[in-house]
């Protein structure tokens, strides 16, 4: 029987970052993925590194997002050194554009919210925004500058993490899906993979939207896929330096000249088809934000599946099954939260107190909620 200190299910950004962390902590680690690692949500993302909440439900993510953003520069330096692969990290900031007739009121609310959460945000006029980013529309009413935000080429980061993991001793097994949690009484003894029981002291489920398809993990990781359609443009006339953001769209420049635009949020199962309505939605939003993009070449379209949870917050932590840990459900924040998730799982596996409070993301919360609902239903 094969045996490891740790098994990681899932080879995307989160899984490979955890595998690297554990290997650097001197554990013998094996990573298993049902396909070539890094080809799902990690490949499809835009790579925006922003802890700013998109809605009130995301506010609990702000502290952990800030903690992850703070360690990103050093993390990128480490991964690039280990792998020899540049990741396209750009610490240029974000401009959020406001277009409505109530822009002034919205501006005050946004800035006050950010400051209240300890996030840097500055009011800037439409003219100031257009001087910083000439591609911005003349229809812009006002803007918010978020100077500390960044972006990374997630496809390159996934490749670098995987290579860094291999060079650090991680065994990577592509095309081998974790099928079942291997339970022995009150503990997780490893996992069943392609019909074989593989032993491990620690088993980490980090398979994104597919985590709930691993038998025994679904009670801790009730994730569902949230489809996001995106597209990539080329436009020599558009000089875009920062991430541009509005309520309709985000636009993310890459070092190689690509301009990414996205993204829809659709709960349609595991469907990754690109649709006319999705492409139109992204193009309309992008052209409203930066009209020069009307003349852009559409280079690529795609869709990915973000791992969503019932409360739209990630699942990170230990379970009541000794040796079983969950790291999934990051929804729209997976790239941002990659370094801190790896660090937290590393600390938990080592029996240390987490350096950032992650109790809000405990895997037991959904099981407790289901148990409460079951008891309530039985009493009626």
PDB file of C-alpha atoms in Angstrom, residues 4 35 42 47 89 91 166 190 194 202 229 249 259 268:
ATOM      1  CA  UNK A   4       2.313   9.521   2.434  1.00  0.00           C
ATOM      2  CA  UNK A  35      -6.963  15.662 -15.173  1.00  0.00           C
ATOM      3  CA  UNK A  42      -7.468  28.316 -11.717  1.00  0.00           C
ATOM      4  CA  UNK A  47      -6.377  36.913 -11.411  1.00  0.00           C
ATOM      5  CA  UNK A  89       2.276  39.862 -11.010  1.00  0.00           C
ATOM      6  CA  UNK A  91       0.850  45.749  -8.291  1.00  0.00           C
ATOM      7  CA  UNK A 166       7.463  19.153  -7.997  1.00  0.00           C
ATOM      8  CA  UNK A 190      -6.312   8.545   3.514  1.00  0.00           C
ATOM      9  CA  UNK A 194      -8.650   4.633  -8.871  1.00  0.00           C
ATOM     10  CA  UNK A 202      -3.406  14.116   6.570  1.00  0.00           C
ATOM     11  CA  UNK A 229     -17.794  33.425 -18.903  1.00  0.00           C
ATOM     12  CA  UNK A 249     -17.488  44.359 -15.765  1.00  0.00           C
ATOM     13  CA  UNK A 259      -6.947  42.440 -22.029  1.00  0.00           C
ATOM     14  CA  UNK A 268     -26.109  26.072 -14.420  1.00  0.00           C
TER      15      UNK A 268
END
